[in-house]
């Protein structure tokens, strides 16, 4: 038997090699939800997983720009950065912008191209150049003056360039803050970062060079970007699991020694718990491969639950003696039934619409079943051997009240809980993105600093994500998105402040063919245009961009019309709008709402109707109204089937209507007291702590099963029940509460809230089960 169990553990443990932590917090939400799907597509196509964002603060504007350039050079020379950008390429080398600029005119609205051709015709060219000279002479804005000085023909006035123009107006072309006291540096990793450990290691290499450099100059560096968030979340998950396991194991070990007083029993318990942990984690590796951020809390839960079975075995051995067969007869039935019912309740979490909760429930169910089998198969013989010679429990005085007092105490507790709920109401349902990230997030703090210094980073715009499997499908969906936006604007004109649908950034063969004929005429007349610009006073450098564009047009006309510009400058700009695949791709626009933080139900429904296949609005602000109904739904559509399953399991276990009714009544009272406690402590339901519900049902079932079977064995003798199973359940509840209590120190508030709700519920369930249930069931006082 023992060899078979160890072989199964080894087989399960082989799955450990498949495990990796998924640091994408969106993975715990339903992928089919349009708001989640839009964000996932946005991050998959436009998020730069290998780009670290560095905020440099201190000094004046000129010195910061120079300092950023110096740091960029050092990082590139050291080989820790494939590229470090501290200023926009297109402003540094205007000529390199020609390919993109020429393509935008070729791919844009033919009417706009016609207006450009008219402005550069023989009749209007002199007037156009005179206007450009006047703008250079009279402009009070340095950025605008520099742009105009390099743009005598007005090529940079293309509508699609408006976004880049607005960035330059905010100071430093998006790299330098308006007050000159902050500068951005973008650092690209030299290799692909496969996971959070690689991200953390690379950031460490970068900081080893950058931090001493900044300290010498009296500058402050702040780090953010996808690698920073990935490293922070991943290491926090790993730390949470390590710390909670260590804290839980230490406290449980101390309590176990106080109660059992045998180091040998503790050593055996530790060994079996390790096997349970390896088995559950290995099975999760085989079944899932990737573990979400929510699963970081399963270890503490599992330790608390698995220890229960071992303690029950130890405690019953004090009553039944240290013969393995006798202990097995006293404990096997209650442990196996308790494990099956607890596992079934946790598996019911798969009814949830939230994948993270379903994963957590499945992993704990794996561990509960493994724990019961390993405790009975391996730990029970160890207890029979190492526990031999311990004195049997004397039937000391019991703390369990008789029937009348138990009913009185239960009635008073129910009345007080109802009073609290009538006074304060039921606990609310909440969703906050901050629940998901580490509590002390330096990456988020840096991002918020950037938002303060660079207002463009805090725009309330939603992302308009349009994707298709081929170019024709993308173009069709761009047209459809425009129609849907117009319809939404007509239905709710007060909702949208501004819409940017950058259709000119997606290749259109029809437009390219039409504009090619218009622009070819100007390209053929480039000598006339350049001579006129020279005569108007523009320098050779000032005409460089115009000359390059005129030379690019004939080349672009001959190229495949489905291909977007490939140059370095073009790629740097295009990546903010276009993710082009070999077939199809994704176009990114923006929709700015008047007050995205105050969406009412009608607003949200209007935005949700906008979504269709391949067209999504993406924004974290939309997740709250999307997720909250799922949490409320889980409270009913998961809890009610779970309650029905619980009734069936109790009927199978007890086969007595009275015992089933008593167990259900005790769990109902526990639930009522938990709701009241949550209101008193100001704790609300969220998408994670709702997972405490099956745990509380499961532990309530466990405790009821153990105690009612103990009452049957003892023929209702409350002293025997108290000194055996009663004390074991008290220990079990305390250790499980310790397991969850350790989550209160987790790095993110979601896991911490799960720990708080579970601790309250477990302690309440334990007290109700041990103090009230036996007295009511026995119908007698203490004997």
XYZ file of C-alpha atoms in Angstrom:
783
model
C 0.000 0.000 0.000
C 2.714 2.445 1.018
C 4.801 1.635 -2.072
C 1.793 2.214 -4.354
C 1.111 5.602 -2.767
C 4.759 6.655 -3.068
C 4.764 5.581 -6.721
C 1.696 7.722 -7.402
C 3.350 10.663 -5.643
C 6.434 10.265 -7.848
C 4.257 10.159 -10.968
C 2.412 13.309 -9.912
C 5.669 15.061 -8.945
C 6.914 14.725 -12.526
C 4.431 17.477 -13.375
C 6.429 19.989 -11.317
C 8.695 20.580 -14.300
C 5.754 21.895 -16.327
C 4.797 24.618 -13.885
C 5.347 28.296 -14.527
C 3.712 31.325 -12.949
C 1.483 33.385 -15.198
C 2.019 37.021 -14.179
C -0.727 38.284 -16.495
C -3.455 39.391 -14.106
C -5.974 39.214 -16.954
C -5.606 35.424 -16.964
C -7.742 35.155 -13.814
C -10.679 36.774 -15.649
C -12.881 35.132 -18.306
C -11.126 35.346 -21.664
C -14.399 35.376 -23.613
C -15.528 38.614 -21.934
C -15.200 41.340 -24.619
C -13.545 43.803 -22.243
C -10.938 41.204 -21.266
C -10.478 40.049 -24.850
C -9.825 43.633 -25.961
C -7.202 44.186 -23.270
C -5.538 40.850 -23.975
C -5.285 41.679 -27.684
C -3.978 45.155 -26.910
C -1.245 43.877 -24.595
C -0.372 40.973 -26.884
C 0.053 43.220 -29.940
C 1.195 46.584 -28.565
C 2.662 45.975 -25.136
C 6.462 45.965 -25.246
C 7.433 43.028 -23.052
C 11.146 43.742 -23.451
C 11.037 47.528 -22.955
C 11.955 49.044 -19.594
C 10.806 52.613 -18.953
C 13.132 54.756 -16.844
C 12.051 58.100 -15.377
C 15.001 60.402 -14.663
C 14.356 63.249 -12.214
C 16.466 66.153 -10.957
C 18.530 68.969 -12.480
C 17.301 71.235 -15.266
C 15.970 70.261 -18.665
C 19.207 70.610 -20.610
C 21.276 68.567 -18.188
C 18.599 65.856 -17.993
C 18.516 65.435 -21.757
C 22.301 65.199 -21.842
C 22.289 62.837 -18.881
C 19.688 60.572 -20.506
C 21.790 60.419 -23.644
C 24.884 59.554 -21.635
C 23.096 56.780 -19.725
C 21.657 55.398 -22.964
C 25.161 55.187 -24.421
C 26.556 53.433 -21.341
C 23.815 50.801 -21.354
C 24.282 50.087 -25.049
C 28.084 49.900 -24.708
C 27.772 47.487 -21.778
C 25.593 45.182 -23.864
C 22.674 45.217 -21.399
C 20.488 47.154 -23.850
C 19.829 46.348 -27.483
C 18.726 49.956 -27.864
C 18.146 52.837 -25.450
C 16.021 55.745 -26.719
C 16.107 59.120 -24.993
C 14.767 61.266 -27.849
C 12.585 60.561 -30.893
C 14.458 59.450 -33.980
C 12.176 61.294 -36.330
C 13.052 64.648 -34.722
C 16.752 63.817 -34.550
C 17.008 62.638 -38.167
C 14.102 64.202 -40.119
C 15.270 62.590 -43.360
C 14.618 59.109 -41.928
C 10.965 60.051 -41.608
C 10.553 60.292 -45.380
C 9.490 56.694 -45.982
C 6.669 56.859 -43.432
C 5.589 60.358 -44.409
C 5.532 59.497 -48.105
C 3.520 56.340 -47.381
C 0.963 58.251 -45.263
C 0.281 60.656 -48.135
C 0.071 57.747 -50.542
C -2.274 55.782 -48.251
C -4.426 58.714 -47.077
C -7.609 60.417 -48.173
C -7.327 61.260 -51.910
C -9.058 64.575 -51.257
C -6.267 65.588 -48.844
C -3.634 64.514 -51.386
C -5.391 66.632 -54.000
C -5.309 69.676 -51.703
C -1.561 69.180 -51.250
C -1.074 68.956 -55.006
C -3.012 72.217 -55.444
C -0.898 74.005 -52.805
C 2.306 73.004 -54.658
C 1.049 73.815 -58.140
C 2.799 76.517 -60.168
C 0.089 79.031 -59.314
C 0.141 78.509 -55.515
C 3.693 77.346 -54.714
C 5.075 80.820 -54.000
C 2.213 81.589 -51.621
C 2.675 78.235 -49.836
C 6.415 78.826 -49.315
C 5.833 82.418 -48.170
C 3.392 81.168 -45.512
C 5.978 78.618 -44.324
C 8.685 81.286 -44.020
C 6.338 83.524 -42.052
C 5.484 80.698 -39.622
C 9.181 80.050 -38.986
C 9.781 83.775 -38.348
C 6.776 84.386 -36.100
C 6.412 81.097 -34.210
C 6.870 81.364 -30.450
C 7.029 77.591 -30.034
C 10.477 76.080 -30.532
C 9.161 72.681 -31.578
C 6.765 74.125 -34.145
C 9.483 76.419 -35.511
C 11.892 73.495 -35.942
C 9.242 71.360 -37.675
C 8.277 74.140 -40.087
C 11.931 74.918 -40.822
C 12.279 71.324 -42.039
C 8.939 71.272 -43.860
C 8.653 73.953 -46.549
C 6.069 71.971 -48.550
C 3.713 71.109 -45.693
C 4.283 67.358 -45.810
C 4.163 67.164 -41.990
C 0.639 68.621 -41.985
C -0.839 65.269 -42.975
C -3.834 64.535 -40.650
C -2.270 61.256 -39.472
C 0.709 63.196 -38.083
C -1.494 65.219 -35.719
C -0.806 62.867 -32.810
C 2.942 63.226 -33.171
C 2.588 66.998 -33.450
C 0.573 67.169 -30.220
C 3.243 65.152 -28.410
C 5.881 67.675 -29.362
C 3.754 70.485 -27.986
C 3.868 68.909 -24.511
C 7.630 69.369 -24.341
C 10.509 67.206 -25.434
C 8.419 65.407 -28.041
C 7.126 63.044 -25.356
C 10.534 62.355 -23.768
C 10.960 65.485 -21.660
C 8.389 66.961 -19.268
C 7.052 70.451 -19.890
C 8.902 71.852 -16.854
C 12.164 70.153 -17.867
C 12.526 68.372 -14.519
C 11.800 64.848 -15.745
C 13.057 62.863 -18.719
C 12.162 59.419 -20.071
C 14.532 56.738 -21.249
C 13.282 53.585 -22.993
C 15.585 50.584 -22.708
C 15.116 47.483 -24.880
C 16.375 44.141 -23.602
C 19.104 42.500 -25.715
C 17.207 39.175 -25.717
C 13.639 37.965 -25.324
C 12.548 37.760 -21.686
C 10.936 34.351 -21.238
C 9.576 34.913 -17.731
C 9.644 36.993 -14.575
C 12.960 35.550 -13.376
C 14.664 36.562 -16.638
C 13.056 40.004 -16.379
C 14.252 40.437 -12.797
C 17.772 39.317 -13.712
C 17.980 41.716 -16.666
C 16.672 44.665 -14.643
C 19.335 43.874 -12.055
C 22.045 44.076 -14.735
C 20.707 47.416 -15.971
C 20.476 48.863 -12.477
C 23.980 47.714 -11.606
C 25.181 50.247 -14.188
C 22.490 52.914 -13.899
C 22.109 53.285 -10.119
C 25.772 54.201 -9.336
C 25.799 56.503 -12.358
C 22.673 58.336 -11.100
C 24.009 58.579 -7.553
C 27.193 60.292 -8.777
C 25.106 62.978 -10.522
C 22.507 63.446 -7.818
C 19.713 62.136 -10.067
C 16.801 59.873 -9.183
C 15.792 56.918 -11.334
C 12.360 55.265 -11.276
C 11.668 51.992 -13.104
C 8.468 50.791 -14.747
C 7.236 49.116 -17.927
C 6.175 45.544 -18.646
C 9.454 43.886 -17.517
C 9.279 45.759 -14.200
C 5.654 44.743 -13.585
C 6.329 41.168 -14.699
C 9.334 40.812 -12.373
C 7.512 42.449 -9.483
C 4.352 40.340 -9.741
C 6.236 37.084 -10.319
C 8.658 37.508 -7.437
C 5.789 38.636 -5.199
C 3.861 35.443 -6.036
C 6.913 33.329 -5.293
C 7.562 35.207 -2.068
C 3.920 34.927 -0.997
C 3.982 31.167 -1.452
C 7.298 30.803 0.399
C 6.403 33.107 3.276
C 2.904 31.752 3.813
C 4.138 28.157 3.751
C 6.964 28.951 6.175
C 4.787 30.950 8.569
C 1.944 28.426 8.435
C 4.255 25.446 8.948
C 6.067 27.036 11.880
C 2.947 28.047 13.791
C 1.208 24.727 13.147
C 4.315 22.830 14.281
C 4.363 24.747 17.570
C 0.668 24.042 18.197
C 1.114 20.405 17.247
C 3.949 19.919 19.742
C 1.914 21.587 22.487
C -1.013 19.253 21.773
C 0.737 15.956 20.935
C 4.098 16.352 22.707
C 5.948 13.995 20.328
C 8.661 15.279 17.984
C 8.521 11.996 16.070
C 4.867 12.574 15.229
C 5.682 16.114 14.088
C 8.500 14.885 11.829
C 6.191 12.339 10.224
C 3.489 14.968 9.780
C 5.955 17.312 8.086
C 7.097 14.590 5.707
C 3.575 13.653 4.660
C 2.547 17.311 4.242
C 5.550 17.779 1.942
C 4.366 14.804 -0.129
C 0.829 16.234 -0.248
C 2.171 19.576 -1.409
C 4.364 17.980 -4.094
C 1.463 15.817 -5.283
C -1.014 18.692 -5.542
C 1.457 20.989 -7.248
C 2.572 18.214 -9.606
C -1.028 17.387 -10.576
C -1.584 21.106 -11.194
C 1.464 21.060 -13.456
C 0.067 18.171 -15.475
C -3.423 19.670 -15.628
C -2.704 23.393 -16.053
C 0.986 24.043 -16.681
C 0.604 27.729 -15.837
C -0.547 28.863 -12.402
C -2.279 32.208 -12.105
C -1.611 34.850 -9.465
C -4.568 33.554 -7.423
C -3.022 30.096 -7.068
C -0.187 31.501 -4.991
C -2.478 31.181 -1.990
C -3.312 27.506 -2.399
C -0.273 26.243 -0.469
C -1.323 27.797 2.829
C -4.908 26.592 2.311
C -3.751 23.072 1.569
C -1.430 22.804 4.552
C -4.188 23.932 6.896
C -6.662 21.388 5.478
C -4.283 18.422 5.186
C -2.989 18.837 8.745
C -6.565 18.369 9.954
C -6.593 14.705 8.937
C -3.257 14.020 10.619
C -4.325 15.675 13.869
C -7.574 13.730 13.905
C -5.578 10.508 13.555
C -3.262 11.522 16.430
C -6.104 12.548 18.698
C -8.223 9.484 18.039
C -5.156 7.322 18.731
C -5.201 8.674 22.276
C -8.724 7.286 22.677
C -8.593 4.131 20.546
C -5.050 3.040 21.430
C -2.051 2.660 19.164
C -3.024 -0.355 17.137
C -3.043 0.644 13.460
C -6.178 -1.343 12.726
C -8.068 0.227 15.604
C -7.025 3.758 14.613
C -7.967 3.056 11.006
C -11.402 1.828 12.049
C -11.980 4.964 14.142
C -10.855 7.504 11.528
C -11.042 6.172 7.957
C -14.748 6.698 7.408
C -14.888 10.269 8.676
C -11.626 11.315 6.948
C -12.571 9.857 3.556
C -16.083 11.293 3.642
C -14.746 14.642 4.791
C -12.153 14.663 1.969
C -14.702 13.693 -0.682
C -17.198 16.334 0.405
C -14.559 19.058 0.729
C -13.072 18.192 -2.672
C -16.528 18.168 -4.268
C -17.308 21.606 -2.854
C -14.008 23.024 -4.098
C -14.512 21.437 -7.523
C -17.853 23.228 -7.659
C -15.808 26.408 -8.063
C -15.439 25.351 -11.690
C -19.006 26.641 -12.114
C -17.583 30.133 -11.638
C -17.180 32.407 -14.653
C -13.811 33.475 -13.244
C -11.023 31.101 -14.406
C -8.724 32.060 -11.538
C -11.253 30.892 -8.957
C -11.881 27.661 -10.874
C -8.147 26.928 -10.961
C -7.757 27.579 -7.243
C -10.668 25.233 -6.449
C -9.303 22.417 -8.612
C -5.799 22.572 -7.140
C -7.094 22.531 -3.558
C -9.389 19.604 -4.440
C -6.357 17.698 -5.762
C -4.543 18.369 -2.505
C -7.437 17.470 -0.215
C -7.908 14.049 -1.823
C -4.145 13.419 -1.863
C -3.926 14.552 1.776
C -6.590 12.143 2.990
C -5.053 9.157 1.195
C -1.489 9.920 2.251
C -2.474 10.575 5.855
C -4.365 7.276 6.074
C -1.831 5.270 4.077
C 1.447 6.694 5.385
C 0.893 8.803 8.484
C -1.541 6.503 10.308
C 0.995 3.613 10.523
C 3.622 6.154 11.605
C 1.362 7.360 14.435
C 0.722 3.770 15.512
C 4.497 3.221 15.694
C 5.846 6.548 16.971
C 2.889 7.290 19.251
C 3.020 4.027 21.149
C 3.319 4.453 24.876
C 1.382 7.710 25.087
C -1.187 7.698 27.885
C -4.799 7.494 26.819
C -6.976 10.570 27.243
C -8.696 10.807 30.586
C -12.315 11.883 30.317
C -11.851 15.307 31.810
C -14.549 17.949 32.116
C -16.109 19.072 28.845
C -16.672 22.631 27.629
C -19.580 21.550 25.444
C -22.880 22.841 26.875
C -26.004 20.740 27.035
C -28.959 20.946 24.659
C -30.800 23.831 26.284
C -27.747 26.050 26.610
C -26.578 25.184 23.097
C -29.955 26.190 21.670
C -29.957 29.377 23.758
C -26.444 30.369 22.682
C -27.236 29.589 19.033
C -30.427 31.662 19.137
C -28.675 34.631 20.729
C -25.855 34.475 18.149
C -28.355 34.365 15.269
C -30.331 37.291 16.691
C -27.221 39.415 17.131
C -26.034 38.649 13.577
C -29.438 39.525 12.126
C -29.421 42.752 14.106
C -26.059 43.749 12.647
C -27.217 42.968 9.079
C -30.469 44.892 9.512
C -28.499 47.832 10.901
C -25.619 47.867 8.417
C -26.851 45.775 5.494
C -25.147 42.935 3.646
C -21.459 43.145 2.654
C -20.995 44.916 -0.676
C -19.330 43.684 -3.863
C -16.214 45.496 -5.066
C -13.634 45.422 -7.846
C -10.435 47.410 -7.942
C -7.470 46.827 -10.252
C -5.246 47.641 -7.276
C -6.361 44.386 -5.630
C -4.328 42.480 -8.199
C -0.972 44.189 -8.059
C 1.598 44.060 -5.242
C 0.625 46.259 -2.332
C 3.874 48.235 -2.391
C 4.461 48.388 -6.127
C 7.513 50.428 -7.083
C 6.694 49.913 -10.777
C 3.214 51.386 -10.283
C 4.625 54.241 -8.184
C 7.037 55.049 -11.037
C 4.206 54.866 -13.573
C 2.118 57.283 -11.491
C 5.080 59.685 -11.313
C 5.302 59.580 -15.108
C 1.587 60.331 -15.345
C 2.127 63.406 -13.173
C 5.024 64.739 -15.247
C 3.613 63.688 -18.629
C -0.147 64.399 -18.847
C -0.464 62.393 -22.079
C 0.210 59.226 -20.042
C -2.899 59.741 -17.929
C -5.394 60.286 -20.721
C -8.761 58.644 -19.962
C -8.919 57.236 -23.504
C -10.094 53.702 -24.154
C -8.235 51.685 -26.733
C -10.137 50.851 -29.901
C -8.786 47.463 -31.000
C -9.603 46.303 -34.539
C -8.196 42.965 -35.716
C -8.611 40.696 -38.688
C -7.139 37.561 -40.214
C -6.363 39.321 -43.510
C -6.049 42.890 -44.795
C -9.491 42.946 -46.389
C -11.107 41.847 -43.151
C -9.260 44.534 -41.177
C -10.383 47.205 -43.668
C -13.975 45.963 -43.493
C -13.888 46.066 -39.694
C -12.407 49.569 -39.729
C -15.421 50.638 -41.798
C -17.782 48.785 -39.445
C -16.109 50.320 -36.366
C -16.679 53.789 -37.842
C -20.361 53.040 -38.341
C -20.707 51.676 -34.808
C -19.012 54.744 -33.366
C -21.419 57.005 -35.224
C -24.346 54.937 -33.973
C -23.080 55.081 -30.384
C -22.520 58.825 -30.653
C -26.091 59.218 -31.900
C -27.545 57.108 -29.078
C -25.467 58.678 -26.279
C -24.006 61.968 -27.539
C -22.872 62.972 -24.051
C -20.728 59.850 -23.604
C -17.814 60.371 -26.015
C -15.548 63.424 -25.995
C -13.188 62.464 -28.819
C -12.650 59.599 -31.233
C -9.534 58.775 -33.213
C -9.976 56.025 -35.813
C -6.582 56.030 -37.599
C -7.744 54.302 -40.772
C -4.972 56.058 -42.717
C -2.405 53.915 -40.926
C -3.728 50.665 -42.416
C -2.690 49.945 -46.040
C -5.393 50.562 -48.652
C -4.480 49.462 -52.210
C -7.344 51.482 -53.698
C -6.150 54.715 -52.072
C -2.527 53.991 -52.958
C -3.457 53.524 -56.613
C -5.514 56.735 -56.655
C -3.008 58.861 -54.749
C -0.088 57.386 -56.679
C -1.196 59.209 -59.809
C -1.577 62.517 -57.927
C 1.728 62.305 -56.081
C 3.666 61.056 -59.111
C 3.100 64.462 -60.727
C 4.702 66.243 -57.754
C 7.574 63.749 -57.697
C 8.260 64.466 -61.366
C 8.403 68.198 -60.531
C 10.724 67.873 -57.531
C 13.469 69.967 -59.155
C 11.032 72.867 -59.585
C 9.806 72.508 -56.000
C 13.300 72.314 -54.479
C 14.531 75.284 -56.502
C 11.599 77.376 -55.325
C 12.217 76.412 -51.704
C 15.895 77.311 -52.038
C 14.961 80.697 -53.461
C 12.516 81.239 -50.589
C 15.402 80.914 -48.125
C 15.220 77.333 -46.891
C 18.585 75.691 -46.230
C 19.834 72.417 -47.670
C 19.154 70.815 -44.288
C 15.686 72.361 -44.164
C 14.831 70.889 -47.548
C 16.205 67.434 -46.658
C 12.894 65.968 -45.519
C 10.954 67.349 -48.503
C 13.547 66.104 -50.948
C 13.551 62.637 -49.386
C 9.736 62.408 -49.516
C 9.660 63.419 -53.190
C 12.253 60.716 -53.905
C 10.340 58.094 -51.929
C 7.017 58.413 -53.751
C 8.044 56.689 -57.010
C 9.615 53.856 -54.984
C 6.562 53.422 -52.782
C 4.191 53.343 -55.746
C 6.079 50.355 -57.170
C 6.004 48.445 -53.847
C 3.405 45.876 -52.711
C 0.506 48.061 -51.462
C -0.158 45.736 -48.487
C 3.317 46.335 -47.008
C 3.791 49.053 -44.379
C 7.050 51.030 -44.066
C 9.886 48.996 -42.559
C 12.508 51.609 -41.571
C 13.636 52.155 -37.977
C 11.893 55.516 -37.580
C 8.737 54.266 -39.282
C 8.720 51.172 -37.078
C 9.111 53.258 -33.931
C 6.063 55.352 -34.825
C 3.913 52.651 -36.413
C 4.126 50.352 -33.402
C 1.783 52.724 -31.577
C -0.929 52.273 -34.215
C -0.339 49.149 -36.287
C 0.642 45.552 -35.614
C 0.952 44.105 -39.105
C 1.089 40.351 -39.622
C 1.917 38.488 -42.784
C -1.837 38.130 -43.206
C -3.952 40.726 -41.424
C -3.074 42.225 -38.055
C -4.373 44.795 -35.586
C -5.090 48.542 -35.819
C -5.243 50.644 -32.653
C -7.410 53.732 -32.210
C -8.696 55.655 -29.191
C -12.068 56.654 -27.784
C -11.981 59.337 -25.115
C -14.996 59.395 -22.803
C -16.184 62.464 -20.943
C -16.027 60.687 -17.567
C -14.777 57.130 -17.849
C -14.667 56.744 -14.060
C -18.402 57.374 -13.629
C -20.035 55.034 -16.134
C -23.621 54.177 -15.235
C -25.336 50.956 -16.281
C -26.784 52.493 -19.459
C -23.371 53.866 -20.475
C -21.725 50.501 -19.956
C -24.409 48.624 -21.874
C -24.014 51.077 -24.752
C -20.262 50.491 -24.812
C -20.701 46.731 -24.521
C -23.035 46.686 -27.545
C -20.209 48.303 -29.500
C -18.153 45.122 -29.187
C -18.340 42.580 -31.980
C -16.063 40.004 -33.527
C -12.677 41.646 -34.086
C -13.768 45.076 -32.740
C -13.258 45.859 -29.051
C -12.976 48.754 -26.650
C -10.196 48.043 -24.159
C -9.538 49.780 -20.862
C -9.092 48.826 -17.226
C -11.903 51.236 -16.407
C -14.349 48.927 -18.216
C -13.399 45.867 -16.150
C -15.109 47.046 -12.979
C -18.645 47.258 -14.432
C -17.948 44.053 -16.378
C -16.614 41.944 -13.488
C -18.906 43.047 -10.654
C -21.971 41.293 -12.130
C -19.922 38.079 -12.380
C -19.053 38.271 -8.687
C -22.733 38.773 -7.829
C -23.622 35.936 -10.201
C -21.110 33.621 -8.539
C -22.638 34.355 -5.159
C -25.878 32.812 -6.432
C -25.135 30.555 -9.412
C -22.120 28.939 -7.746
C -23.251 29.049 -4.133
C -26.720 27.568 -4.732
C -25.532 24.509 -6.735
C -22.785 24.111 -4.161
C -25.370 24.142 -1.380
C -27.421 21.548 -3.268
C -24.343 19.382 -3.687
C -23.652 19.760 0.010
C -27.138 18.492 0.901
C -26.655 15.445 -1.324
C -23.244 14.710 0.196
C -24.606 15.036 3.740
C -27.479 12.690 2.911
C -25.033 10.117 1.554
C -22.790 10.446 4.619
C -25.326 10.484 7.474
C -28.482 8.862 6.000
C -30.457 10.506 8.775
C -32.692 13.502 8.170
C -32.028 14.860 11.648
C -28.252 14.820 11.258
C -28.455 16.416 7.784
C -30.764 19.140 9.084
C -28.510 19.800 12.087
C -25.362 20.083 9.932
C -27.147 22.437 7.526
C -28.468 24.514 10.400
C -25.003 24.900 11.897
C -23.570 25.980 8.538
C -26.425 28.441 8.021
C -25.716 29.959 11.439
C -21.998 30.136 10.607
C -22.765 31.916 7.337
C -25.019 34.411 9.072
C -22.349 35.178 11.673
C -19.701 35.557 8.944
C -21.782 38.132 7.024
C -22.283 40.112 10.218
C -18.561 39.957 11.042
C -17.648 41.143 7.533
C -19.925 44.162 7.903
C -18.509 44.980 11.330
C -14.924 44.792 10.005
C -15.733 46.642 6.758
C -14.843 43.734 4.448
C -16.629 43.397 1.101
C -16.852 40.556 -1.401
C -14.514 40.602 -4.394
C -13.591 38.254 -7.228
C -11.064 36.399 -5.026
C -12.364 36.239 -1.471
C -15.578 34.756 -2.845
C -13.448 31.598 -3.068
C -13.616 31.452 0.731
C -17.264 30.339 0.410
C -16.531 26.722 -0.612
C -13.753 26.564 1.940
C -16.166 27.474 4.708
C -18.755 25.041 3.405
C -16.074 22.381 3.115
C -14.701 22.900 6.611
C -18.248 23.079 7.991
C -18.929 19.715 6.385
C -15.654 18.301 7.697
C -16.269 19.420 11.254
C -19.888 18.228 11.227
C -18.889 14.824 9.837
C -16.090 14.334 12.381
C -18.207 15.384 15.350
C -21.411 13.546 14.415
C -19.488 10.322 13.765
C -17.699 10.839 17.089
C -21.068 11.247 18.824
C -22.246 7.992 17.299
C -19.123 6.147 18.433
C -19.388 7.607 21.935
C -23.150 7.052 22.197
C -23.618 10.776 22.854
C -21.010 11.033 25.624
C -19.982 14.716 25.392
C -16.893 14.249 27.554
C -15.550 11.590 25.203
C -16.358 13.722 22.163
C -14.756 16.827 23.669
C -11.530 15.128 24.745
C -11.114 13.312 21.456
C -12.596 14.669 18.252
C -13.679 17.986 19.819
C -10.123 18.998 20.689
C -8.915 17.698 17.330
C -11.437 19.903 15.514
C -10.391 22.879 17.640
C -6.815 22.252 16.577
C -7.890 21.720 12.964
C -9.807 24.991 12.897
C -6.925 26.850 14.496
C -4.360 25.464 12.073
C -6.576 26.158 9.049
C -7.142 29.688 10.326
C -3.371 30.056 10.692
C -2.946 28.914 7.108
C -5.305 31.565 5.855
C -4.159 34.122 8.369
C -0.711 34.003 6.813
C -2.318 35.235 3.551
C -3.132 38.499 5.310
C 0.578 39.283 4.876
C 0.460 38.564 1.120
C 1.838 41.198 -1.214
C -1.481 41.937 -2.908
C -4.788 42.928 -1.353
C -6.809 40.275 -3.183
C -5.031 37.376 -1.449
C -5.046 39.312 1.819
C -8.838 39.773 1.597
C -9.233 36.038 0.969
C -7.218 35.355 4.107
C -9.292 37.727 6.238
C -12.662 36.336 5.144
C -11.467 32.742 5.511
C -10.027 33.294 8.996
C -13.280 34.848 10.215
C -15.350 32.094 8.642
C -13.202 29.203 9.842
C -13.061 30.403 13.439
C -16.824 30.964 13.439
C -17.501 27.568 11.819
C -15.157 25.833 14.259
C -16.753 27.433 17.304
C -20.304 26.670 16.141
C -19.410 23.063 15.255
C -17.542 22.245 18.473
C -19.532 24.240 21.039
C -23.118 24.014 19.755
C -23.539 21.012 17.433
C -22.651 18.169 19.873
C -24.841 19.515 22.663
C -27.857 19.949 20.398
C -27.346 16.491 18.834
C -26.789 14.610 22.066
C -29.886 15.979 23.747
C -28.110 15.591 27.079
C -25.908 17.624 29.355
C -22.279 16.910 30.014
C -21.613 13.526 31.537
